[in-house]
Amino acid sequence: MTKNSCDVLLDYFNDQLTCEERKEFEAHLQICKDCQDELKELQELTADLPYSSEPIEPSAGMRERVLSNVLQAENSDMAMEGTEAEKNKTSNERVTEIIPGKKVNKWYKPLVAAVLVLSLIGNGAAIIYINQDEDVADSGSETIRDTIQRMEELQPSEGVSAQATAMMIEQNKNTNLVVQASDLPPLEGEETYQVWVVEDGKPYRAGTFVPNNNGLGAVSYVINYEGNHKWDTIAITKEPTANSKTPQGNILLSSPL
Amino acid sequence: MREHDLDLYRRIEAQDENALELLYDRYEKLLFSFAFRMTNNKFLSEEVVQEVFTKLWTKKGMYDESKGKFSSWLLTITRNTSIDLLRKKKETPYELEERDALLDERPSTEEVVEWKESSERICTAVKELTSEQQEIIELFYFKGMSQSKIATTCNIPLGTVKGRVRLALKHLREKLSNVQERGVRE
């Protein structure tokens, strides 16, 4: 024991100790009356402080998201293992530069757009198991039997001037999502643009990319999530790193599917 | 008649989804507001609330009456979870802004913990402290800083941090009882 154990009481209270230090202190706490009293006093003196928080309204849709995620939490142990695979996957995705395609039919529905904005909020600690073993880069060799299922022009959010087109191409029973975008605001540091497909308010990763100096960017992604999915929305957000499991940034572009 | 928190908690331990929802509705706003006070980020705050309720739902035997009042205990868990998530997410400074502006429709039948009055009362008391004392409470309690970080931030000797925190909290307690005696004007 290097320093006087009583000295770390505050750090114990603030959960700032390493696991080892914490165990050490807890052992000390058992036998030190002073620390027991001080800790109790600290708890009493701070008990009112949470109530000084200004009341704010919870985010829209939060109740449903949180409760459904909590109820699903029992199955989350297995899902956790997907995280590493997902990170590795991200680094395999290619960033390509494509000339923006010509405009396709508009699907703009302001109300729907408002709803999907809500649907992408937060999602808390939603854990998504990624079953992604396709090599995206290989998909180009399958051109002959590919059929375009649909093509959507994404709508920019207010104040955003970027444009993007999404194509869903059927490929060996999988759906290959090709997104190309232009006029994208430049990124900083580790930021990336992330494509999401959304089902019932739950976003799934669908490609990560960074634009070139001219603001052009594109990504091809094989959507291969286990189970049946009916995607209702596609959206692009700006993310702080390439590893976001759920959207952290604002939606730049989106379209109902 | 309001069902006791403890009864709800027992039912949650027995995997009663209805009890989970009742307790959630009762505490959602308080925990969310407190988490927002700690993290200043609505996205993280939602994650905090979710993690707190996930713990309640999945870990049995977390709470018993020896741990004090249920609400105080729940707020402690919320604070620790906030500190923990803040530590993990230092690299994500993003704030969801306007998307959160829309209000949710929610059941309003069940009673909700309201604390607007105590919020005003405590804020009044806090404002009566010296700015140094206000700062040290902010750094210690709401930012959850370590003693050494507080010492560096406030430029005070490490050995004096504990004493100052205690003194500031004790002063707050005194001011609070003064405010209480004076009463709060609505």
Coordinates of C-alpha atoms in Angstrom, one line a residue, chain A residues 3 6-17 35 38 41-67 69-74 76 114 117-118 120-127 191 237-241 244 246-251, chain B residues 15 17 20-21 24-25 28-30 32-34 36-37 42-43 46-47 49-50 53-54 57-58 71-72 75 79-80 83-84 87 89 91-97 99-100 102-104 106-107 113 115-116 118-119 122-123 126 137 139-142 144-147 161-162 165-166 169-170 172-173 176:
Chain A
K3 CA -0.4 6.0 0.1
C6 CA -8.0 7.3 3.8
D7 CA -6.8 9.8 1.2
V8 CA -8.5 8.0 -1.7
L9 CA -12.0 8.3 -0.3
L10 CA -13.1 11.0 -2.8
D11 CA -11.7 9.1 -5.7
Y12 CA -13.5 6.0 -4.5
F13 CA -16.7 8.0 -4.3
N14 CA -16.1 9.3 -7.8
D15 CA -15.3 5.8 -9.1
Q16 CA -11.8 7.0 -10.2
L17 CA -9.9 4.1 -8.8
C35 CA -13.7 6.4 6.3
E38 CA -16.9 10.2 6.0
E41 CA -21.5 11.9 5.4
L42 CA -20.5 12.5 1.8
Q43 CA -23.5 10.5 0.6
E44 CA -25.8 12.5 2.9
L45 CA -24.4 15.8 1.9
T46 CA -24.6 15.1 -1.8
A47 CA -28.0 13.4 -1.7
D48 CA -29.9 16.6 -2.7
L49 CA -27.6 17.6 -5.5
P50 CA -29.2 15.5 -8.3
Y51 CA -32.4 17.4 -7.6
S52 CA -30.7 20.7 -8.5
S53 CA -30.7 19.5 -12.2
E54 CA -33.0 21.6 -14.3
P55 CA -35.9 19.4 -15.5
I56 CA -35.6 18.7 -19.2
E57 CA -37.9 16.7 -21.5
P58 CA -36.5 13.3 -22.5
S59 CA -35.8 12.9 -26.2
A60 CA -38.6 11.9 -28.5
G61 CA -39.2 8.2 -28.7
M62 CA -36.8 7.6 -25.9
R63 CA -39.2 5.5 -23.8
E64 CA -39.8 3.0 -26.5
R65 CA -36.2 2.7 -27.5
V66 CA -34.9 2.3 -23.9
L67 CA -37.5 -0.1 -22.8
N69 CA -33.4 -2.3 -25.5
V70 CA -33.6 -3.1 -21.8
L71 CA -36.0 -6.0 -22.4
Q72 CA -33.6 -7.3 -25.1
A73 CA -30.6 -7.0 -22.9
E74 CA -30.5 -10.6 -21.8
S76 CA -26.8 -9.0 -25.5
A114 CA -39.7 14.2 -40.2
V117 CA -35.4 12.0 -38.3
L118 CA -37.0 10.9 -35.1
L120 CA -32.6 7.8 -35.9
I121 CA -32.3 9.5 -32.6
G122 CA -30.0 7.9 -30.2
N123 CA -31.0 4.4 -30.0
G124 CA -29.0 4.3 -26.8
A125 CA -26.7 1.3 -26.5
A126 CA -28.5 -0.7 -29.1
I127 CA -26.2 -3.5 -29.9
E191 CA -14.6 11.8 -38.9
T237 CA -24.7 10.9 -41.0
K238 CA -21.3 12.4 -40.1
E239 CA -19.7 10.3 -37.4
P240 CA -16.7 11.2 -35.1
T241 CA -15.0 7.9 -36.0
S244 CA -20.1 4.3 -34.4
T246 CA -25.4 3.9 -33.6
P247 CA -25.6 7.3 -35.2
Q248 CA -23.9 10.0 -33.1
G249 CA -24.0 12.8 -35.6
N250 CA -26.9 14.6 -37.4
I251 CA -28.5 13.3 -40.4
Chain B
Q15 CA -39.0 -9.9 -14.4
E17 CA -42.3 -5.9 -17.4
L20 CA -40.3 -2.0 -15.2
E21 CA -42.5 0.4 -17.2
Y24 CA -39.4 3.9 -15.8
D25 CA -42.2 6.4 -16.2
E28 CA -37.3 8.8 -16.6
K29 CA -37.4 12.5 -16.5
L30 CA -35.4 12.9 -13.2
F32 CA -32.5 11.9 -17.8
S33 CA -32.3 15.5 -16.4
F34 CA -29.6 14.4 -13.9
F36 CA -27.9 15.6 -18.8
R37 CA -26.6 17.7 -15.9
K42 CA -28.8 14.2 -24.7
F43 CA -27.5 11.2 -26.6
E46 CA -30.3 8.5 -23.0
E47 CA -27.6 5.9 -22.9
V49 CA -30.8 5.9 -18.5
Q50 CA -30.8 2.8 -20.7
F53 CA -32.6 0.3 -16.3
T54 CA -30.7 -2.5 -18.0
W57 CA -33.6 -5.5 -15.2
T58 CA -30.7 -7.9 -15.6
S71 CA -34.4 7.0 -5.1
S72 CA -31.1 8.1 -3.7
L75 CA -29.5 8.5 -8.5
R79 CA -24.2 9.3 -11.4
N80 CA -21.7 6.5 -11.5
I83 CA -19.1 9.2 -15.0
D84 CA -18.3 5.9 -16.5
R87 CA -14.9 8.4 -19.4
K89 CA -16.9 8.5 -24.7
E91 CA -13.9 11.1 -28.1
T92 CA -17.6 11.7 -29.1
P93 CA -18.3 15.4 -28.5
Y94 CA -21.5 15.3 -30.7
E95 CA -24.7 16.7 -29.4
L96 CA -28.0 15.9 -30.9
E97 CA -29.8 19.2 -31.1
R99 CA -33.9 16.4 -33.3
D100 CA -34.6 16.2 -29.6
L102 CA -40.0 17.4 -30.3
L103 CA -41.8 16.1 -27.3
D104 CA -42.8 12.6 -26.9
R106 CA -46.3 9.4 -23.2
P107 CA -48.7 8.0 -20.6
V113 CA -41.2 12.2 -9.7
W115 CA -38.6 18.1 -8.3
K116 CA -38.9 21.5 -9.9
S118 CA -36.3 21.5 -4.9
S119 CA -34.4 22.3 -8.0
I122 CA -31.0 24.0 -4.2
C123 CA -30.0 26.4 -7.0
V126 CA -25.8 27.0 -4.4
I137 CA -18.9 21.1 -6.0
L139 CA -15.9 19.6 -10.4
F140 CA -16.2 17.0 -7.7
Y141 CA -19.8 16.1 -7.9
F142 CA -21.1 16.9 -11.4
G144 CA -16.8 13.4 -11.1
M145 CA -13.2 14.5 -11.3
S146 CA -10.4 12.8 -9.4
Q147 CA -8.8 14.6 -6.5
V161 CA -9.0 18.9 -1.9
K162 CA -10.9 16.6 0.5
V165 CA -15.0 19.5 -0.9
R166 CA -16.4 18.7 2.6
L169 CA -20.9 20.6 0.9
K170 CA -21.4 21.5 4.5
L172 CA -24.4 24.1 1.0
R173 CA -26.3 22.1 3.6
L176 CA -30.1 24.9 2.1

